[in-house]
PDB file of N, CA, C and O in Angstrom:
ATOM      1  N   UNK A   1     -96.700  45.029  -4.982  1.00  0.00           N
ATOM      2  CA  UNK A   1     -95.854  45.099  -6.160  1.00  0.00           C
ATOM      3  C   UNK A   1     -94.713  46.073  -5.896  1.00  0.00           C
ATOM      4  O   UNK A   1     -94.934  47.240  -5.570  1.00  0.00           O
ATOM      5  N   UNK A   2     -93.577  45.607  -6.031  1.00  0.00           N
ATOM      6  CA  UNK A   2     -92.556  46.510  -6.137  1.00  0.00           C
ATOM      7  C   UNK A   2     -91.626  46.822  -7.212  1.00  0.00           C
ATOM      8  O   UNK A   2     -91.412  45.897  -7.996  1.00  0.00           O
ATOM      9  N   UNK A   3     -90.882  48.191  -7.468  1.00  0.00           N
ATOM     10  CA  UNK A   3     -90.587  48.700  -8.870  1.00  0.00           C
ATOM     11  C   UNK A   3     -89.301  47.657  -8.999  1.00  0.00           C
ATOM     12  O   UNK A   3     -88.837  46.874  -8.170  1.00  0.00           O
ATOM     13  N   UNK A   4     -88.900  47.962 -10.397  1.00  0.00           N
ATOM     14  CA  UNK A   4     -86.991  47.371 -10.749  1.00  0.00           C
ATOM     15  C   UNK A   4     -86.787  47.790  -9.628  1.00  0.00           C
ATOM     16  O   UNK A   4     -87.701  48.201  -8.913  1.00  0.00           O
ATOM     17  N   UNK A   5     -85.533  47.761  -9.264  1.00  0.00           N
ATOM     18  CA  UNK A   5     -84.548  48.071  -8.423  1.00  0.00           C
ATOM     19  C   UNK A   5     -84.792  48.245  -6.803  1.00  0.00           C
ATOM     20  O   UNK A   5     -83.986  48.870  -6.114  1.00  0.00           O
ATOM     21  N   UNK A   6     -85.660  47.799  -6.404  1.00  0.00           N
ATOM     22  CA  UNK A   6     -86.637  47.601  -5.341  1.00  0.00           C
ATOM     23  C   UNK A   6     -84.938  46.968  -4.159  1.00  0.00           C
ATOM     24  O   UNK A   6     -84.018  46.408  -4.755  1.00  0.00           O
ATOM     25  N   UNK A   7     -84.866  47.131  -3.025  1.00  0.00           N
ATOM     26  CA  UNK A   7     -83.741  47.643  -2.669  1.00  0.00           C
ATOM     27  C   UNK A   7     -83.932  46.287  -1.402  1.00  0.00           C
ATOM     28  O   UNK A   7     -85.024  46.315  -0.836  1.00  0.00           O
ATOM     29  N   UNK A   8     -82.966  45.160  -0.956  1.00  0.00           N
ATOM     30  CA  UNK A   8     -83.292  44.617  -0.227  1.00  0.00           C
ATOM     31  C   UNK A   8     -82.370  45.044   1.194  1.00  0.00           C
ATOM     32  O   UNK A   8     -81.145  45.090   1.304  1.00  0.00           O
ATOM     33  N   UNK A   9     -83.602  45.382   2.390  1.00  0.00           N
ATOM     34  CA  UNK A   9     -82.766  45.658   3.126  1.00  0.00           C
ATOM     35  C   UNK A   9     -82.833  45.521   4.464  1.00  0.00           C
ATOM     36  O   UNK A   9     -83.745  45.935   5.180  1.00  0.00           O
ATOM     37  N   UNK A  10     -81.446  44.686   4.945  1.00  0.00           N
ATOM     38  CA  UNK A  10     -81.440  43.873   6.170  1.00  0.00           C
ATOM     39  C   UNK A  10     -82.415  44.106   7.577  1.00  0.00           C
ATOM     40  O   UNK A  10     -82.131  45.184   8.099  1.00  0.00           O
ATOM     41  N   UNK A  11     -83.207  43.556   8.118  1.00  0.00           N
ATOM     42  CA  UNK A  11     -84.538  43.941   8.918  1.00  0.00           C
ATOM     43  C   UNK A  11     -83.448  44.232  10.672  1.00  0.00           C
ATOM     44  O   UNK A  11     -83.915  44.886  11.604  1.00  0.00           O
ATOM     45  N   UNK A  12     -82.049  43.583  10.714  1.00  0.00           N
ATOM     46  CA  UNK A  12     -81.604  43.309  11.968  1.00  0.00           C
ATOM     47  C   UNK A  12     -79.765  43.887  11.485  1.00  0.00           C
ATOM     48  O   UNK A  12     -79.171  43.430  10.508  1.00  0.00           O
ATOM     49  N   UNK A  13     -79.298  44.727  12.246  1.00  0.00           N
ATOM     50  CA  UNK A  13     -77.967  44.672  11.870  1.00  0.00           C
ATOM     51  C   UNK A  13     -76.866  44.787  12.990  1.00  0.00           C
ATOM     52  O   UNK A  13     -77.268  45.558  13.861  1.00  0.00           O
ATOM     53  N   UNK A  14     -76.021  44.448  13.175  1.00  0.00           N
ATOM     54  CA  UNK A  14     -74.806  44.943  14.200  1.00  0.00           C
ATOM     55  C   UNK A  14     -74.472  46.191  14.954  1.00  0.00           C
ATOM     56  O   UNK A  14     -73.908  47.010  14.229  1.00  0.00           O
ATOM     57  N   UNK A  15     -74.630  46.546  16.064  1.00  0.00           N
ATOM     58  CA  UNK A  15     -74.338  47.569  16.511  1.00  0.00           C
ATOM     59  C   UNK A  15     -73.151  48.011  16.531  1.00  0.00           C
ATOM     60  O   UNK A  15     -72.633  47.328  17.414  1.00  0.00           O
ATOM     61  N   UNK A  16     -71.885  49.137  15.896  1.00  0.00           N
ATOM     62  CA  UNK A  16     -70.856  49.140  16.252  1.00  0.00           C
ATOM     63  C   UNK A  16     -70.225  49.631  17.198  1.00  0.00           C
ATOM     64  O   UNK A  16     -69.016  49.507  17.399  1.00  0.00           O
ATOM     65  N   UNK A  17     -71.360  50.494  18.142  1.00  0.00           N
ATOM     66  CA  UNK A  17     -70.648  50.097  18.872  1.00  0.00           C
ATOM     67  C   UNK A  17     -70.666  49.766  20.661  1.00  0.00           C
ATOM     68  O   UNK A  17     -69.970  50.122  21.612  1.00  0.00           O
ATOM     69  N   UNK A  18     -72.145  48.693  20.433  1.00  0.00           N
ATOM     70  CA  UNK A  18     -71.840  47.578  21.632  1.00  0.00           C
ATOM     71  C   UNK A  18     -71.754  46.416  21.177  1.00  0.00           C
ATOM     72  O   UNK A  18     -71.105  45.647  21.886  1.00  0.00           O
ATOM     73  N   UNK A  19     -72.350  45.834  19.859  1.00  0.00           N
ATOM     74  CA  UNK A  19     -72.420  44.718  19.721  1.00  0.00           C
ATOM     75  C   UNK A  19     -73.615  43.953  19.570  1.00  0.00           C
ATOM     76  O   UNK A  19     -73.672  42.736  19.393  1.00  0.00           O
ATOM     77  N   UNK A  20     -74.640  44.819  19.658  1.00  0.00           N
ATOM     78  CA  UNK A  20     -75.877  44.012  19.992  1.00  0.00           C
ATOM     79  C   UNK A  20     -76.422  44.363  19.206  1.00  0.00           C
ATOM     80  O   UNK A  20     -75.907  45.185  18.448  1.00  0.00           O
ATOM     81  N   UNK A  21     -78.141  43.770  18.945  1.00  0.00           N
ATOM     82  CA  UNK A  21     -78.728  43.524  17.885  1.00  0.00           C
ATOM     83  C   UNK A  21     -79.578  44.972  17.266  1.00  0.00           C
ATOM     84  O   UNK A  21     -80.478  45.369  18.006  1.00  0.00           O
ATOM     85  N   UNK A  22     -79.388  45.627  16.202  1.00  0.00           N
ATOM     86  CA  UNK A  22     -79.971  47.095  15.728  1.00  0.00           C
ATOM     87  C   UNK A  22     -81.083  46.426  14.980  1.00  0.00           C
ATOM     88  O   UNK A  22     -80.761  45.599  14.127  1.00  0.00           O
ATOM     89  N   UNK A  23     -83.207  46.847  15.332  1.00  0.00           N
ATOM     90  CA  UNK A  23     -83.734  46.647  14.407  1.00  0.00           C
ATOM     91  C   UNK A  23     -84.277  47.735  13.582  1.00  0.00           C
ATOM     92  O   UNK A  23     -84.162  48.945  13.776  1.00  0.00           O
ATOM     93  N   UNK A  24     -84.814  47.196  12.744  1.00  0.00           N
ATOM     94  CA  UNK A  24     -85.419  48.516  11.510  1.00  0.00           C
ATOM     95  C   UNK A  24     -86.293  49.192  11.808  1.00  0.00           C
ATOM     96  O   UNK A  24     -87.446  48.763  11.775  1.00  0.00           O
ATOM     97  N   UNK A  25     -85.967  50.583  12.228  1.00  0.00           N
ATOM     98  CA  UNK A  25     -87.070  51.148  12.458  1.00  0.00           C
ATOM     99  C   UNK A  25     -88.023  52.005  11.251  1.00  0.00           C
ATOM    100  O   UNK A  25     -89.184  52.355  11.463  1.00  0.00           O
ATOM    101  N   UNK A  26     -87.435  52.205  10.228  1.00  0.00           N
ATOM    102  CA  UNK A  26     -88.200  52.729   9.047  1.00  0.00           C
ATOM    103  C   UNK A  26     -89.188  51.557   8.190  1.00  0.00           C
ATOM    104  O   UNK A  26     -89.225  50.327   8.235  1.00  0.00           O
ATOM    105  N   UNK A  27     -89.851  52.450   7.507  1.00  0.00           N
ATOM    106  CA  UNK A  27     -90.741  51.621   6.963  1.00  0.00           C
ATOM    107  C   UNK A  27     -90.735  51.880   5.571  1.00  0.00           C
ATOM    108  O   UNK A  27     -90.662  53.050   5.196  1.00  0.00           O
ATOM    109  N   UNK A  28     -90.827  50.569   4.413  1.00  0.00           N
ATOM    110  CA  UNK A  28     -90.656  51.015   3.163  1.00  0.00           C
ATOM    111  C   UNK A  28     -91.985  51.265   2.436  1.00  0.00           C
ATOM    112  O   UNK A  28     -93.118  50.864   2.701  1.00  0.00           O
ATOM    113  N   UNK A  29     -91.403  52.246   1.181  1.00  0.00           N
ATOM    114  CA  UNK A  29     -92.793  52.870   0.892  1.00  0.00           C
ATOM    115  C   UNK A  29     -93.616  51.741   0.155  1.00  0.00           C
ATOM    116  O   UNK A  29     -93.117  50.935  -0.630  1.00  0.00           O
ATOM    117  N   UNK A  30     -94.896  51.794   0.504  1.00  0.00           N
ATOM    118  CA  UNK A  30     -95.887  50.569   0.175  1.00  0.00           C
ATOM    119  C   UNK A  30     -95.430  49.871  -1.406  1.00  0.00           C
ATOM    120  O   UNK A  30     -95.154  48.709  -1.704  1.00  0.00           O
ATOM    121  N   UNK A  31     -95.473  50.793  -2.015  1.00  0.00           N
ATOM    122  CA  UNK A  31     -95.948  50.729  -3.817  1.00  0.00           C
ATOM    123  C   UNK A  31     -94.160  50.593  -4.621  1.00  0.00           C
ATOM    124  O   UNK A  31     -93.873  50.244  -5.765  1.00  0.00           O
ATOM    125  N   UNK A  32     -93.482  50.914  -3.772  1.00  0.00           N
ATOM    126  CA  UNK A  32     -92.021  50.626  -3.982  1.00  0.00           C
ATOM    127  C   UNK A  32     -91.192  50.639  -3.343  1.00  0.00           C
ATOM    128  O   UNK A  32     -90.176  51.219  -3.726  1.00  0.00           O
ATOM    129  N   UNK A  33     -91.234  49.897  -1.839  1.00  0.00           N
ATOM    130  CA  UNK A  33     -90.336  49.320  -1.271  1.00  0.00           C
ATOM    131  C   UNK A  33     -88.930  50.402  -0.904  1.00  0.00           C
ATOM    132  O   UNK A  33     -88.984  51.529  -1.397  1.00  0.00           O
ATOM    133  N   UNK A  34     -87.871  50.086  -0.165  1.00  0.00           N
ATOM    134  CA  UNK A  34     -86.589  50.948  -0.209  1.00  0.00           C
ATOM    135  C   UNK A  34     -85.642  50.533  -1.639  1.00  0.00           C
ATOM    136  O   UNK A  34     -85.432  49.492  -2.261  1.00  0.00           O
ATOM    137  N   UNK A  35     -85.151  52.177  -1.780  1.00  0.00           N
ATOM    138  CA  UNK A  35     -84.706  52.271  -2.990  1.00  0.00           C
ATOM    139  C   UNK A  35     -83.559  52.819  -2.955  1.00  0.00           C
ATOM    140  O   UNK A  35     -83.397  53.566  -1.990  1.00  0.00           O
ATOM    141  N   UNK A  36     -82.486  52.692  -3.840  1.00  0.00           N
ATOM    142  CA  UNK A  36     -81.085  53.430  -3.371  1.00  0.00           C
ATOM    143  C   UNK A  36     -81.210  55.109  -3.382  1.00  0.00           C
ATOM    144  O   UNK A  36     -81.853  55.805  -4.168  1.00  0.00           O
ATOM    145  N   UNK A  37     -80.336  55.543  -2.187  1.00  0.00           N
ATOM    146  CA  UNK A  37     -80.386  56.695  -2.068  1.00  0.00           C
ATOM    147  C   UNK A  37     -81.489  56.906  -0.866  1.00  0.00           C
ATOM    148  O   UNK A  37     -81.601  57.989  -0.293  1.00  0.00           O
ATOM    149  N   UNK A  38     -82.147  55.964  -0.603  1.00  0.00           N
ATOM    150  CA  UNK A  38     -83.336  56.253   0.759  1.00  0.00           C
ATOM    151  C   UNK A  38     -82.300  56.325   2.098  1.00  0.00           C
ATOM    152  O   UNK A  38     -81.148  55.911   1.967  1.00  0.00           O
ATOM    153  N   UNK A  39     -82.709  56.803   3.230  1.00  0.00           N
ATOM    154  CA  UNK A  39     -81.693  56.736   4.229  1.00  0.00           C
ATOM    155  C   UNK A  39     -82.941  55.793   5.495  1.00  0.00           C
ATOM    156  O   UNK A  39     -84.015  56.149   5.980  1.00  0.00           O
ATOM    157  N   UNK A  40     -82.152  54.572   5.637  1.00  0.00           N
ATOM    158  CA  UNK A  40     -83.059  53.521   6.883  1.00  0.00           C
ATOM    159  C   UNK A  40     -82.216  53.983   8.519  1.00  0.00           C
ATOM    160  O   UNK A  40     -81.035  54.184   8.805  1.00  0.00           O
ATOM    161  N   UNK A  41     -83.283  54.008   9.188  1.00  0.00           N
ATOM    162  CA  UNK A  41     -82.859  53.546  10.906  1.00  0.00           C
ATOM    163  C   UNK A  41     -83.039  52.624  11.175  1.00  0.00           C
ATOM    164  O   UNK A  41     -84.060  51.996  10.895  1.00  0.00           O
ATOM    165  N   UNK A  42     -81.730  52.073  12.068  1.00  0.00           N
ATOM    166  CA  UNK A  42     -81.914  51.636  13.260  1.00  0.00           C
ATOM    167  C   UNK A  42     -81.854  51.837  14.594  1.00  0.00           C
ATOM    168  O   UNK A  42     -81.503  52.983  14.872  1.00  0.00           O
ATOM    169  N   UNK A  43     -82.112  51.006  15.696  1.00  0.00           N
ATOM    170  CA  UNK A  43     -82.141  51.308  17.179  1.00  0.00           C
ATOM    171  C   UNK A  43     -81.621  50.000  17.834  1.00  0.00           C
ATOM    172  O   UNK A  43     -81.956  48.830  17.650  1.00  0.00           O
ATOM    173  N   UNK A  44     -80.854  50.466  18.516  1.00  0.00           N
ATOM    174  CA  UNK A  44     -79.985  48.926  19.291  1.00  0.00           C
ATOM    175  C   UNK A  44     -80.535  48.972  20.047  1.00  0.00           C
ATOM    176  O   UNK A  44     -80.747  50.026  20.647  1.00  0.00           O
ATOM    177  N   UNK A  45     -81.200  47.444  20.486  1.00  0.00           N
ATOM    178  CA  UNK A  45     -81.789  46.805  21.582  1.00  0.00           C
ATOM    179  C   UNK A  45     -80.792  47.104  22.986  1.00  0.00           C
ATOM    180  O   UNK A  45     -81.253  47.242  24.119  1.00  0.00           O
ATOM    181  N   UNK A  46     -79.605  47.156  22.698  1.00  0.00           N
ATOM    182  CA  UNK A  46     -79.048  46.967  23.950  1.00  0.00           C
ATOM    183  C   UNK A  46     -78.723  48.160  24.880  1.00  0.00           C
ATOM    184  O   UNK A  46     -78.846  48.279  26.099  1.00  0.00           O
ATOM    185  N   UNK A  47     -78.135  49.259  23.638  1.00  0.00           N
ATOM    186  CA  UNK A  47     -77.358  50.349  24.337  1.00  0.00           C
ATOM    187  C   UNK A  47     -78.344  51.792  23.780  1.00  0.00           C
ATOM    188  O   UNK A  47     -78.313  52.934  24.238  1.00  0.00           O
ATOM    189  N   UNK A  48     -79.225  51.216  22.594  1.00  0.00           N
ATOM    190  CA  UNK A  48     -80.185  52.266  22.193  1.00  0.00           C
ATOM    191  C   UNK A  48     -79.887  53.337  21.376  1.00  0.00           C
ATOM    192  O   UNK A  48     -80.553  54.341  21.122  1.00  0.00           O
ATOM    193  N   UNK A  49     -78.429  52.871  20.873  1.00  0.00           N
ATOM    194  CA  UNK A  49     -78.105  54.408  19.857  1.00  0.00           C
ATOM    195  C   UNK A  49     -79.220  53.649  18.547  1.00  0.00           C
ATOM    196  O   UNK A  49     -79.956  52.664  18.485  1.00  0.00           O
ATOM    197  N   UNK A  50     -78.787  54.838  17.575  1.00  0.00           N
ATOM    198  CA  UNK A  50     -79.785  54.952  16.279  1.00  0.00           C
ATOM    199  C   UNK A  50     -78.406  55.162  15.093  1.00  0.00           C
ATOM    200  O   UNK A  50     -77.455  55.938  14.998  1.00  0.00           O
ATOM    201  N   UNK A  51     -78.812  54.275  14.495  1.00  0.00           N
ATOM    202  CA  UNK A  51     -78.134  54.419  13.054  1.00  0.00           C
ATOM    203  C   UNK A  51     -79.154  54.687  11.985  1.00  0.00           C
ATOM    204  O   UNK A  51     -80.158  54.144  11.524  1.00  0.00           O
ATOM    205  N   UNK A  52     -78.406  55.822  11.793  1.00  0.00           N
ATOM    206  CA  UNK A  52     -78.993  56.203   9.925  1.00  0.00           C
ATOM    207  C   UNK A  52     -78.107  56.020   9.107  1.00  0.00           C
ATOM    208  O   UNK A  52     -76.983  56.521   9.065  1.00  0.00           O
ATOM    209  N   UNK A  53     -78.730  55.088   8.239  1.00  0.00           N
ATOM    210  CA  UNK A  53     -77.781  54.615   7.019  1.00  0.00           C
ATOM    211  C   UNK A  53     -78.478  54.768   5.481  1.00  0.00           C
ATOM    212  O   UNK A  53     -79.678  54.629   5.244  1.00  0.00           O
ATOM    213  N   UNK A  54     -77.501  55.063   4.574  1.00  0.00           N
ATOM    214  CA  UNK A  54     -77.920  55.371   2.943  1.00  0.00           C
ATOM    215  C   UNK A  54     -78.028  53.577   2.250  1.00  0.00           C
ATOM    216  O   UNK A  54     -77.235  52.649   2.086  1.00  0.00           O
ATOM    217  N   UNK A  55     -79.172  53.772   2.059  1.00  0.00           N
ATOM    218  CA  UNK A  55     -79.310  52.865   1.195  1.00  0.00           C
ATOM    219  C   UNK A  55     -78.435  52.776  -0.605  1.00  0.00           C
ATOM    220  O   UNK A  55     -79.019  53.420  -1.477  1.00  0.00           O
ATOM    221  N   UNK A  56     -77.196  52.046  -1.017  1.00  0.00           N
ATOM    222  CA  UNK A  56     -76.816  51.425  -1.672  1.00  0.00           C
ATOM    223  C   UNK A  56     -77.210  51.220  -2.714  1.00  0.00           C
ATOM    224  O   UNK A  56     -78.405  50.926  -2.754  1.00  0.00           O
ATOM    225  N   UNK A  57     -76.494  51.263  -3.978  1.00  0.00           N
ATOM    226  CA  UNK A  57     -77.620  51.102  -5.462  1.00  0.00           C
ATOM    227  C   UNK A  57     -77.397  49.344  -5.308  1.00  0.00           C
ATOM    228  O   UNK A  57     -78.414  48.685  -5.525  1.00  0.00           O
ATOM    229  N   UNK A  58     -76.164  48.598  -4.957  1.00  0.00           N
ATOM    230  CA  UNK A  58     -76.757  47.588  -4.667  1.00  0.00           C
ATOM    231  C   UNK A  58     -77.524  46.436  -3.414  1.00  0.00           C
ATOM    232  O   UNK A  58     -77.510  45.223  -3.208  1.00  0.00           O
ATOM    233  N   UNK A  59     -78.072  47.501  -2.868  1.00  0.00           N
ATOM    234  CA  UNK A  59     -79.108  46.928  -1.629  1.00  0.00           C
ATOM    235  C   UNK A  59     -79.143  47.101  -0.312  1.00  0.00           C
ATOM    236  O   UNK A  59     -80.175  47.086   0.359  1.00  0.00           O
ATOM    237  N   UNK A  60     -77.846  47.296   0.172  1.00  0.00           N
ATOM    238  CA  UNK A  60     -77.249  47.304   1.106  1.00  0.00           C
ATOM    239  C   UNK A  60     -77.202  48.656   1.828  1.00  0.00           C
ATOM    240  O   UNK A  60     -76.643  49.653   1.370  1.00  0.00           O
ATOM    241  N   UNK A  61     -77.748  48.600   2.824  1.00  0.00           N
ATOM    242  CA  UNK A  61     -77.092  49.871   3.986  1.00  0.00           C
ATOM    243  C   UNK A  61     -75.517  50.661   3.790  1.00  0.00           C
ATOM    244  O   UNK A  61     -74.790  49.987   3.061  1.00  0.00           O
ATOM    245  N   UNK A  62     -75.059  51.562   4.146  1.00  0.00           N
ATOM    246  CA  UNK A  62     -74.094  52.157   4.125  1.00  0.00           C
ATOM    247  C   UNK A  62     -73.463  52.486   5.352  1.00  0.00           C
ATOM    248  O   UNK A  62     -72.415  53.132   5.353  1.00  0.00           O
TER     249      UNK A  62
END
């Protein structure tokens, strides 16, 4: 079960800067999911940097 505003957020995103595929490395909290204002990682498959991004009141990474 997840609360209102339960935050949808992309599992795969763009690296900016090689290009290649960033996956999610955080995990959302069981009982309510990512929520705006949470901050998600990623890790690029290719070149291996890490993005931390603010989760969005509407869903979206920052």
């Amino acid at each position: 079960m997840t609360a209102a505003g339960d935050a949808d957020v992309p599992t795969e995103i763009t690296c900016v800067d090689c290009g290649g595929r960033c996956g999610l490395l955080s995990v959302p909290e069981p009982d309510w999911g990512f929520q705006p204002g949470d901050v998600v990682s990623y890790r690029c498959a290719d070149c291996g940097d890490r993005w931390d991004l603010i989760v969005e009141a509407d869903g979206t990474p920052d």
